[in-house]
C-alpha cells in the first residue's frame, strides 16, 4: 500500500495491540529520565497532573537550565542506530548539509530540505544506497517544509523557507525546478524559531503553515495588546500574543495562492512538524519553553483544532501556568488545550508521520516522531525516534523509544534525528542533520 503525504486515518484495528500493562511503562518522575535511559522498547507516560513545579519564577536565560551543547562526532566505525528486534537500519545517503525535512512525491521521488545549504535536493524513487541526490532548487533561506500540491496530481512544489513560502512549477518526475520561485507568503519574521513546516487538507483547498515564536516566553511583550483584548483575539485568535510575537507561535491557514491567510491555532510555541490525516485532522509536534526546570515544559504531539489555543506563553500542558506570566491571563486557564502525548522536556521534537503500512508489523502502526535532542539540560534528553502508542484509533499518551543509540557519553553525540518519511514500500527514512546522513529502516530483511 502506498503512503502519500496525505496520511490515512488510524484504523480501529489498533485495538489489537498488546495491553499496555504487558510491558513496563515509566510514569511520574521515572518517566522524565535522560538519554542514558534510551533503548528500543522503553515506554514512558507523562501526564499534565504529574509534572513537577517550576524551579523558579523568573524568565532568566541563565538558570536553572544548563548550556550543554553536545560535542558532535562522526559515527563510530561499525556503529549503527539501535532499533527493535526484527528491524534493520542501513545508510541510505551521506554527505548532505543539514538534511531536515524529508517528503515523498506521489511518484516516490524523495525530496530533502538541506537547510544550512539553502537548497532542496531530490533522490529518484528507485535510488539505492549509497544514493546521490540532484538539486531541485537552491538559494533559499533555511528551507524546511516541503509540500506537493494538489496532493494527488501536484502542479507545484511548495517550500517553506525561514523568511517566506514559495512554490515552484512541478510535473511528475521533475528533479530540477522548471521555473522560478513564486512567492506565496512573503516577509515572515525570522527571529528565534525559523523552522516553517507545511501541510494541506485532503482536498488541497487549504494549506497550513507553522510559524514558531520570536522568543522563549514573550518576556519583552507589553502588558496589553495594541487594542482591547476581545477585539485582538477576534482578529488574531484566542490567546494570541502581540508585539514582536504578533502572528508568531501559531499555525496559519491560507488558500493555495496565499490569500485569505489567518491564524488557525495559537499558543504553539514552535510547531516544527505537521501531518494531516485523511479525516482532516491536523497534527503537530511542539517544542516547548526553557528556563523553568529540567523537566519542564514537556514537548508534545497534539492534534490541532481550528481556533484552538495551546497555552504559550501563559500556560503549558493544559492549565499549568508559566511563572513568567503569573496571574496575567486567568481567563485562559481553562481554554489551554492539553496535547494528547506529552514528551520529555527539551527533547527538541521535530517531525512526525503516521505509519499504517503492512511492511511493519501491526503493533508498530501509528505515529512516529523524531527528537533532535537537548542542548540546555544538564542531563541530555531526546536524540532518538519514538512512536506514540495507539488504542482504538487514538493515542494513549504512552510513547516508546524506537530508534536510539546516538549518544556516546556525557559529552559526545554522533547523530540528531530530525526528518522522517514513509516510503511507498512502507519503510522509513530518517535524517540526521548533524552528520548529513539519511538512514533507511526496514523490517523482516527487506
Tab-separated table of C-alpha atoms in Angstrom:
chain	number	residue	atom	x	y	z
A	1	UNK	CA	0.000	0.000	0.000
A	2	UNK	CA	1.482	3.372	-0.995
A	3	UNK	CA	1.652	6.072	1.649
A	4	UNK	CA	1.318	9.651	0.404
A	5	UNK	CA	1.870	12.969	2.120
A	6	UNK	CA	-1.844	12.920	2.995
A	7	UNK	CA	-1.927	10.373	5.764
A	8	UNK	CA	-4.562	7.723	6.174
A	9	UNK	CA	-6.646	7.749	9.329
A	10	UNK	CA	-5.754	5.300	12.055
A	11	UNK	CA	-7.886	2.140	11.779
A	12	UNK	CA	-9.803	0.748	14.729
A	13	UNK	CA	-7.855	-2.490	14.430
A	14	UNK	CA	-5.176	-0.785	16.547
A	15	UNK	CA	-7.217	-2.089	19.482
A	16	UNK	CA	-5.469	-5.412	18.815
A	17	UNK	CA	-2.270	-4.025	20.325
A	18	UNK	CA	-0.874	-5.909	23.293
A	19	UNK	CA	-2.244	-4.432	26.551
A	20	UNK	CA	-0.032	-1.695	27.914
A	21	UNK	CA	0.349	-3.489	31.240
A	22	UNK	CA	2.160	-6.287	29.404
A	23	UNK	CA	5.269	-4.096	29.359
A	24	UNK	CA	6.567	-1.704	31.985
A	25	UNK	CA	5.607	1.913	31.432
A	26	UNK	CA	7.688	4.581	33.168
A	27	UNK	CA	5.458	7.124	34.909
A	28	UNK	CA	5.854	10.019	37.309
A	29	UNK	CA	9.434	11.133	37.951
A	30	UNK	CA	10.789	7.966	36.328
A	31	UNK	CA	9.226	8.973	33.004
A	32	UNK	CA	11.419	12.052	32.691
A	33	UNK	CA	14.738	10.208	32.613
A	34	UNK	CA	17.703	11.058	30.398
A	35	UNK	CA	19.282	9.873	27.175
A	36	UNK	CA	21.097	7.216	29.202
A	37	UNK	CA	17.701	5.523	29.595
A	38	UNK	CA	17.036	5.442	25.842
A	39	UNK	CA	16.603	1.964	24.367
A	40	UNK	CA	14.200	0.459	21.844
A	41	UNK	CA	11.071	-0.611	23.680
A	42	UNK	CA	11.385	1.761	26.655
A	43	UNK	CA	7.953	3.253	27.320
A	44	UNK	CA	7.004	6.481	29.069
A	45	UNK	CA	3.734	8.118	30.061
A	46	UNK	CA	3.982	11.769	31.115
A	47	UNK	CA	0.763	13.374	32.333
A	48	UNK	CA	-0.118	17.011	32.956
A	49	UNK	CA	-1.157	16.351	36.554
A	50	UNK	CA	2.178	14.728	37.436
A	51	UNK	CA	4.512	17.492	36.266
A	52	UNK	CA	6.931	18.989	38.805
A	53	UNK	CA	6.597	22.575	39.943
A	54	UNK	CA	8.670	25.182	38.068
A	55	UNK	CA	12.157	25.611	39.517
A	56	UNK	CA	11.907	29.400	39.614
A	57	UNK	CA	9.634	32.274	38.723
A	58	UNK	CA	11.918	34.418	36.592
A	59	UNK	CA	12.358	34.417	32.831
A	60	UNK	CA	16.094	34.130	33.458
A	61	UNK	CA	18.092	32.824	30.483
A	62	UNK	CA	20.950	31.777	32.765
A	63	UNK	CA	19.151	29.456	35.205
A	64	UNK	CA	18.135	26.803	36.068
A	65	UNK	CA	18.843	25.320	32.637
A	66	UNK	CA	22.353	24.495	31.539
A	67	UNK	CA	24.281	25.404	28.407
A	68	UNK	CA	25.139	21.874	27.421
A	69	UNK	CA	25.547	21.692	23.667
A	70	UNK	CA	26.840	18.285	22.615
A	71	UNK	CA	30.193	17.703	21.016
A	72	UNK	CA	29.238	16.282	17.637
A	73	UNK	CA	31.478	13.478	16.415
A	74	UNK	CA	31.476	11.197	13.398
A	75	UNK	CA	29.519	7.989	13.615
A	76	UNK	CA	31.933	5.479	15.168
A	77	UNK	CA	33.050	2.784	12.776
A	78	UNK	CA	30.780	-0.245	12.969
A	79	UNK	CA	28.098	1.646	14.911
A	80	UNK	CA	24.511	1.966	13.705
A	81	UNK	CA	21.326	3.234	15.338
A	82	UNK	CA	19.592	0.737	17.603
A	83	UNK	CA	16.104	-0.461	16.581
A	84	UNK	CA	13.766	-3.194	17.875
A	85	UNK	CA	14.378	-6.845	17.104
A	86	UNK	CA	13.252	-7.701	13.577
A	87	UNK	CA	14.140	-4.268	12.188
A	88	UNK	CA	17.291	-3.285	10.313
A	89	UNK	CA	18.995	0.033	9.547
A	90	UNK	CA	21.177	0.953	6.589
A	91	UNK	CA	22.823	4.181	5.470
A	92	UNK	CA	20.772	5.399	2.509
A	93	UNK	CA	22.777	8.566	1.771
A	94	UNK	CA	25.671	10.535	3.250
A	95	UNK	CA	27.377	13.871	2.680
A	96	UNK	CA	24.293	16.100	2.889
A	97	UNK	CA	24.340	19.509	4.576
A	98	UNK	CA	21.892	19.651	7.494
A	99	UNK	CA	19.191	17.417	5.968
A	100	UNK	CA	15.993	18.151	7.804
A	101	UNK	CA	12.514	17.615	6.354
A	102	UNK	CA	12.015	14.599	4.058
A	103	UNK	CA	8.897	14.422	1.862
A	104	UNK	CA	7.929	11.793	-0.709
A	105	UNK	CA	6.472	12.866	-4.062
A	106	UNK	CA	3.421	10.938	-5.337
A	107	UNK	CA	5.706	9.142	-7.825
A	108	UNK	CA	8.055	8.065	-4.998
A	109	UNK	CA	10.889	10.562	-5.529
A	110	UNK	CA	12.480	11.627	-2.247
A	111	UNK	CA	12.757	15.382	-1.564
A	112	UNK	CA	15.014	16.629	1.233
A	113	UNK	CA	15.436	20.135	2.648
A	114	UNK	CA	19.148	20.771	3.250
A	115	UNK	CA	18.536	23.767	5.463
A	116	UNK	CA	22.067	25.027	6.053
A	117	UNK	CA	22.912	24.727	2.360
A	118	UNK	CA	19.783	26.653	1.350
A	119	UNK	CA	18.624	24.010	-1.087
A	120	UNK	CA	16.074	21.284	-1.724
A	121	UNK	CA	17.543	18.062	-3.105
A	122	UNK	CA	15.854	15.029	-4.616
A	123	UNK	CA	16.630	11.315	-4.892
A	124	UNK	CA	14.963	9.132	-7.555
A	125	UNK	CA	12.252	6.805	-6.313
A	126	UNK	CA	14.382	3.778	-7.208
A	127	UNK	CA	17.569	5.113	-5.609
A	128	UNK	CA	19.659	2.536	-3.800
A	129	UNK	CA	22.294	3.044	-1.141
A	130	UNK	CA	24.641	4.819	-1.387
A	131	UNK	CA	22.287	7.279	-3.083
A	132	UNK	CA	23.313	10.584	-4.674
A	133	UNK	CA	20.831	13.468	-4.905
A	134	UNK	CA	20.159	16.095	-7.557
A	135	UNK	CA	19.476	19.751	-6.729
A	136	UNK	CA	15.838	20.708	-7.212
A	137	UNK	CA	16.126	24.330	-6.027
A	138	UNK	CA	18.676	26.447	-4.184
A	139	UNK	CA	19.341	29.972	-2.958
A	140	UNK	CA	16.729	29.687	-0.187
A	141	UNK	CA	16.938	30.991	3.376
A	142	UNK	CA	16.987	27.835	5.519
A	143	UNK	CA	14.351	25.794	3.671
A	144	UNK	CA	12.383	23.375	5.817
A	145	UNK	CA	8.805	22.356	4.969
A	146	UNK	CA	8.045	20.788	1.569
A	147	UNK	CA	4.591	20.214	0.098
A	148	UNK	CA	3.307	18.720	-3.165
A	149	UNK	CA	0.126	20.421	-4.307
A	150	UNK	CA	-2.551	19.425	-5.214
A	151	UNK	CA	-1.944	16.266	-3.183
A	152	UNK	CA	-2.791	13.624	-5.788
A	153	UNK	CA	-1.627	15.261	-9.040
A	154	UNK	CA	0.704	18.046	-7.971
A	155	UNK	CA	1.353	21.046	-10.177
A	156	UNK	CA	3.603	22.812	-7.660
A	157	UNK	CA	6.193	22.074	-5.012
A	158	UNK	CA	5.830	24.476	-2.079
A	159	UNK	CA	8.875	25.184	0.066
A	160	UNK	CA	8.729	26.978	3.421
A	161	UNK	CA	11.931	28.930	3.943
A	162	UNK	CA	12.638	30.859	7.126
A	163	UNK	CA	11.503	34.162	5.593
A	164	UNK	CA	8.838	33.152	3.097
A	165	UNK	CA	6.818	30.392	1.465
A	166	UNK	CA	7.434	29.896	-2.244
A	167	UNK	CA	6.255	27.454	-4.876
A	168	UNK	CA	7.855	26.024	-7.989
A	169	UNK	CA	6.092	24.576	-11.047
A	170	UNK	CA	6.153	20.783	-10.919
A	171	UNK	CA	5.292	17.860	-13.161
A	172	UNK	CA	5.643	14.220	-12.194
A	173	UNK	CA	9.255	13.157	-12.278
A	174	UNK	CA	10.754	16.666	-12.137
A	175	UNK	CA	14.032	16.636	-10.237
A	176	UNK	CA	15.002	20.177	-11.132
A	177	UNK	CA	12.633	23.111	-10.787
A	178	UNK	CA	11.383	24.070	-14.257
A	179	UNK	CA	10.637	27.662	-13.314
A	180	UNK	CA	11.409	30.456	-10.889
A	181	UNK	CA	10.104	30.512	-7.335
A	182	UNK	CA	6.760	32.277	-6.907
A	183	UNK	CA	6.417	33.953	-3.516
A	184	UNK	CA	3.166	32.886	-1.840
A	185	UNK	CA	3.705	34.143	1.719
A	186	UNK	CA	6.343	36.923	1.991
A	187	UNK	CA	8.136	38.659	4.841
A	188	UNK	CA	7.902	36.073	7.611
A	189	UNK	CA	9.942	37.351	10.582
A	190	UNK	CA	12.980	35.169	11.246
A	191	UNK	CA	13.873	35.946	14.869
A	192	UNK	CA	14.396	32.860	17.060
A	193	UNK	CA	12.393	29.932	15.650
A	194	UNK	CA	12.765	29.629	11.881
A	195	UNK	CA	11.550	26.087	11.047
A	196	UNK	CA	8.387	26.544	8.964
A	197	UNK	CA	6.501	23.381	8.080
A	198	UNK	CA	3.735	22.877	5.525
A	199	UNK	CA	0.704	20.609	5.229
A	200	UNK	CA	-2.525	20.603	3.250
A	201	UNK	CA	-6.105	19.491	3.599
A	202	UNK	CA	-7.003	16.256	1.826
A	203	UNK	CA	-8.759	18.119	-0.989
A	204	UNK	CA	-5.931	20.629	-1.336
A	205	UNK	CA	-8.225	23.605	-0.785
A	206	UNK	CA	-6.219	24.990	2.129
A	207	UNK	CA	-2.549	24.995	3.118
A	208	UNK	CA	-1.216	25.099	6.691
A	209	UNK	CA	1.980	26.941	7.666
A	210	UNK	CA	3.606	26.686	11.102
A	211	UNK	CA	5.432	29.751	12.436
A	212	UNK	CA	7.261	29.495	15.762
A	213	UNK	CA	7.660	32.189	18.417
A	214	UNK	CA	10.191	35.023	18.358
A	215	UNK	CA	11.334	34.347	21.936
A	216	UNK	CA	11.348	31.800	24.708
A	217	UNK	CA	8.273	33.010	26.559
A	218	UNK	CA	7.437	36.535	25.290
A	219	UNK	CA	9.318	38.203	28.126
A	220	UNK	CA	9.509	41.547	26.315
A	221	UNK	CA	5.834	41.660	25.384
A	222	UNK	CA	3.928	44.673	26.749
A	223	UNK	CA	1.194	44.185	29.330
A	224	UNK	CA	-1.598	44.940	26.866
A	225	UNK	CA	-2.119	44.403	23.140
A	226	UNK	CA	-2.436	47.431	20.836
A	227	UNK	CA	-6.212	47.113	21.106
A	228	UNK	CA	-8.667	45.723	23.647
A	229	UNK	CA	-8.150	42.004	24.369
A	230	UNK	CA	-11.510	40.884	22.985
A	231	UNK	CA	-11.013	42.751	19.720
A	232	UNK	CA	-7.429	41.477	19.441
A	233	UNK	CA	-8.484	37.867	19.873
A	234	UNK	CA	-11.311	38.244	17.364
A	235	UNK	CA	-8.781	39.183	14.697
A	236	UNK	CA	-5.813	37.049	15.837
A	237	UNK	CA	-7.234	34.071	17.733
A	238	UNK	CA	-7.777	33.042	21.345
A	239	UNK	CA	-4.670	33.659	23.441
A	240	UNK	CA	-2.782	35.234	20.543
A	241	UNK	CA	0.333	37.150	21.592
A	242	UNK	CA	1.247	40.643	20.371
A	243	UNK	CA	4.178	42.981	19.812
A	244	UNK	CA	7.115	41.085	18.303
A	245	UNK	CA	5.051	37.928	18.808
A	246	UNK	CA	2.144	39.007	16.595
A	247	UNK	CA	1.274	36.085	14.309
A	248	UNK	CA	4.044	34.011	15.898
A	249	UNK	CA	3.649	30.753	17.867
A	250	UNK	CA	0.814	29.863	15.512
A	251	UNK	CA	-0.302	27.613	12.725
A	252	UNK	CA	-1.724	29.679	9.904
A	253	UNK	CA	-4.009	28.557	7.096
A	254	UNK	CA	-4.392	30.045	3.616
A	255	UNK	CA	-5.588	29.391	0.118
A	256	UNK	CA	-3.030	27.822	-2.249
A	257	UNK	CA	-2.312	31.256	-3.733
A	258	UNK	CA	-1.645	32.754	-0.293
A	259	UNK	CA	-4.943	34.594	0.008
A	260	UNK	CA	-7.330	34.511	2.989
A	261	UNK	CA	-4.472	33.974	5.413
A	262	UNK	CA	-5.483	33.656	9.073
A	263	UNK	CA	-4.352	32.092	12.321
A	264	UNK	CA	-5.727	28.558	12.535
A	265	UNK	CA	-4.418	27.802	16.044
A	266	UNK	CA	-2.483	29.800	18.635
A	267	UNK	CA	-0.213	29.204	21.617
A	268	UNK	CA	2.012	26.677	19.792
A	269	UNK	CA	5.490	27.868	20.764
A	270	UNK	CA	7.203	26.044	17.912
A	271	UNK	CA	5.263	23.545	15.824
A	272	UNK	CA	8.232	22.028	13.985
A	273	UNK	CA	6.367	19.218	12.265
A	274	UNK	CA	2.872	18.807	10.830
A	275	UNK	CA	0.856	15.997	9.280
A	276	UNK	CA	-2.782	15.819	8.189
A	277	UNK	CA	-4.898	12.697	8.405
A	278	UNK	CA	-7.344	11.880	5.668
A	279	UNK	CA	-10.196	12.775	8.026
A	280	UNK	CA	-8.851	16.335	8.040
A	281	UNK	CA	-7.262	16.333	11.488
A	282	UNK	CA	-4.069	18.340	11.641
A	283	UNK	CA	-1.303	17.042	13.938
A	284	UNK	CA	1.732	18.866	15.214
A	285	UNK	CA	4.926	18.330	17.194
A	286	UNK	CA	5.671	21.028	19.748
A	287	UNK	CA	8.985	22.367	21.077
A	288	UNK	CA	8.188	23.881	24.445
A	289	UNK	CA	9.808	26.639	26.516
A	290	UNK	CA	13.037	26.672	28.509
A	291	UNK	CA	14.226	28.102	31.835
A	292	UNK	CA	11.541	26.780	34.197
A	293	UNK	CA	13.207	23.478	35.048
A	294	UNK	CA	14.968	20.436	33.584
A	295	UNK	CA	11.672	18.547	33.270
A	296	UNK	CA	9.551	21.499	32.129
A	297	UNK	CA	7.809	22.229	29.937
A	298	UNK	CA	7.096	18.921	28.156
A	299	UNK	CA	7.382	18.741	24.386
A	300	UNK	CA	4.378	17.113	22.761
A	301	UNK	CA	2.461	15.563	19.888
A	302	UNK	CA	-1.010	17.032	19.515
A	303	UNK	CA	-3.988	17.257	17.248
A	304	UNK	CA	-4.604	20.873	16.264
A	305	UNK	CA	-8.105	22.283	16.377
A	306	UNK	CA	-9.326	25.198	14.322
A	307	UNK	CA	-9.432	28.056	16.830
A	308	UNK	CA	-7.581	26.006	19.439
A	309	UNK	CA	-5.248	27.607	21.987
A	310	UNK	CA	-2.302	25.556	23.287
A	311	UNK	CA	-1.062	27.733	26.113
A	312	UNK	CA	2.026	29.677	25.064
A	313	UNK	CA	3.213	31.937	26.614
A	314	UNK	CA	0.860	31.922	29.601
A	315	UNK	CA	0.261	28.194	30.133
A	316	UNK	CA	1.690	24.806	29.194
A	317	UNK	CA	0.332	21.237	29.135
A	318	UNK	CA	-3.195	22.473	29.699
A	319	UNK	CA	-3.767	24.831	32.621
A	320	UNK	CA	-0.239	24.796	34.111
A	321	UNK	CA	0.683	28.470	34.475
A	322	UNK	CA	4.091	29.767	33.429
A	323	UNK	CA	5.624	31.681	36.379
A	324	UNK	CA	6.928	34.350	33.986
A	325	UNK	CA	3.297	35.349	33.375
A	326	UNK	CA	1.740	34.505	36.737
A	327	UNK	CA	-1.721	35.962	37.192
A	328	UNK	CA	-1.749	37.775	33.856
A	329	UNK	CA	-4.390	35.782	31.973
A	330	UNK	CA	-6.603	33.759	34.320
A	331	UNK	CA	-9.262	33.851	31.607
A	332	UNK	CA	-7.144	31.477	29.503
A	333	UNK	CA	-6.567	28.777	32.130
A	334	UNK	CA	-9.499	26.601	31.075
A	335	UNK	CA	-9.018	27.365	27.372
A	336	UNK	CA	-5.470	25.993	27.132
A	337	UNK	CA	-5.706	22.568	25.482
A	338	UNK	CA	-3.695	19.600	26.705
A	339	UNK	CA	-1.783	17.720	23.974
A	340	UNK	CA	-2.575	14.024	23.520
A	341	UNK	CA	1.057	12.917	24.031
A	342	UNK	CA	3.423	14.717	26.413
A	343	UNK	CA	7.123	14.071	25.794
A	344	UNK	CA	10.333	14.589	27.764
A	345	UNK	CA	11.102	18.296	28.118
A	346	UNK	CA	13.864	19.793	25.966
A	347	UNK	CA	13.864	16.815	23.570
A	348	UNK	CA	13.510	19.164	20.568
A	349	UNK	CA	10.796	17.088	18.942
A	350	UNK	CA	10.869	17.807	15.207
A	351	UNK	CA	8.912	15.822	12.595
A	352	UNK	CA	6.128	13.227	12.674
A	353	UNK	CA	4.481	10.724	10.328
A	354	UNK	CA	1.643	8.258	10.546
A	355	UNK	CA	2.502	4.694	9.546
A	356	UNK	CA	-0.092	2.040	8.705
A	357	UNK	CA	1.673	0.056	6.004
A	358	UNK	CA	1.910	-3.740	6.199
A	359	UNK	CA	5.692	-3.508	5.733
A	360	UNK	CA	5.838	-3.034	9.518
A	361	UNK	CA	4.059	-5.337	11.990
A	362	UNK	CA	0.645	-4.058	13.006
A	363	UNK	CA	1.779	-3.274	16.543
A	364	UNK	CA	4.149	-0.693	15.025
A	365	UNK	CA	1.432	1.180	13.153
A	366	UNK	CA	0.728	4.685	14.417
A	367	UNK	CA	2.688	7.891	14.980
A	368	UNK	CA	6.466	8.111	14.662
A	369	UNK	CA	8.307	11.297	15.701
A	370	UNK	CA	11.929	12.444	15.717
A	371	UNK	CA	13.767	14.110	18.596
A	372	UNK	CA	16.798	16.185	17.692
A	373	UNK	CA	17.904	16.330	21.316
A	374	UNK	CA	18.508	18.790	24.135
A	375	UNK	CA	21.165	21.489	24.285
A	376	UNK	CA	20.167	23.208	27.534
A	377	UNK	CA	19.731	20.470	30.081
A	378	UNK	CA	22.428	19.123	32.407
A	379	UNK	CA	21.482	15.531	31.549
A	380	UNK	CA	20.611	15.034	27.890
A	381	UNK	CA	17.200	14.038	26.582
A	382	UNK	CA	15.996	13.185	23.093
A	383	UNK	CA	18.363	12.096	20.294
A	384	UNK	CA	16.021	9.356	19.100
A	385	UNK	CA	12.913	8.362	17.157
A	386	UNK	CA	9.844	7.469	19.212
A	387	UNK	CA	6.406	6.134	18.429
A	388	UNK	CA	3.145	7.065	20.137
A	389	UNK	CA	1.082	4.027	21.104
A	390	UNK	CA	-2.446	3.771	19.754
A	391	UNK	CA	-5.585	2.098	21.075
A	392	UNK	CA	-8.969	2.290	19.375
A	393	UNK	CA	-7.533	4.687	16.834
A	394	UNK	CA	-6.344	7.253	19.383
A	395	UNK	CA	-3.045	7.962	21.170
A	396	UNK	CA	-2.980	6.609	24.719
A	397	UNK	CA	-0.385	9.141	25.897
A	398	UNK	CA	2.236	6.384	26.154
A	399	UNK	CA	5.215	6.592	23.818
A	400	UNK	CA	8.021	4.164	23.125
A	401	UNK	CA	11.639	4.526	22.059
A	402	UNK	CA	12.102	3.124	18.553
A	403	UNK	CA	15.475	4.265	17.203
A	404	UNK	CA	18.215	5.155	19.696
A	405	UNK	CA	21.970	4.884	20.284
A	406	UNK	CA	23.132	8.310	19.090
A	407	UNK	CA	24.568	9.426	22.455
A	408	UNK	CA	28.069	8.091	23.195
A	409	UNK	CA	28.702	9.629	26.621
A	410	UNK	CA	28.051	12.774	28.681
A	411	UNK	CA	29.792	14.987	26.119
A	412	UNK	CA	29.686	13.271	22.718
A	413	UNK	CA	26.792	12.686	20.335
A	414	UNK	CA	27.015	11.283	16.808
A	415	UNK	CA	23.501	11.854	15.477
A	416	UNK	CA	20.455	14.132	15.770
A	417	UNK	CA	17.335	12.577	14.163
A	418	UNK	CA	15.272	15.300	12.501
A	419	UNK	CA	13.368	14.329	9.336
A	420	UNK	CA	11.197	11.254	8.870
A	421	UNK	CA	9.144	9.923	5.973
A	422	UNK	CA	7.323	6.748	4.937
A	423	UNK	CA	8.450	5.346	1.587
A	424	UNK	CA	5.966	3.858	-0.896
A	425	UNK	CA	7.160	0.384	0.149
A	426	UNK	CA	6.321	1.163	3.789
A	427	UNK	CA	9.872	1.515	5.039
A	428	UNK	CA	11.075	4.592	6.942
A	429	UNK	CA	13.666	7.211	6.094
A	430	UNK	CA	15.213	9.179	8.973
A	431	UNK	CA	17.597	12.112	8.534
A	432	UNK	CA	20.444	13.004	10.888
A	433	UNK	CA	21.015	16.696	10.336
A	434	UNK	CA	24.261	16.782	12.331
A	435	UNK	CA	26.255	14.244	10.299
A	436	UNK	CA	24.415	14.753	6.999
A	437	UNK	CA	23.108	11.196	6.813
A	438	UNK	CA	19.797	9.590	5.861
A	439	UNK	CA	19.016	6.126	7.242
A	440	UNK	CA	16.538	3.607	5.872
A	441	UNK	CA	14.702	1.394	8.402
A	442	UNK	CA	13.232	-1.896	7.191
A	443	UNK	CA	11.595	-4.898	8.790
A	444	UNK	CA	11.984	-8.595	8.138
A	445	UNK	CA	15.065	-8.394	5.982
A	446	UNK	CA	13.567	-6.236	3.206
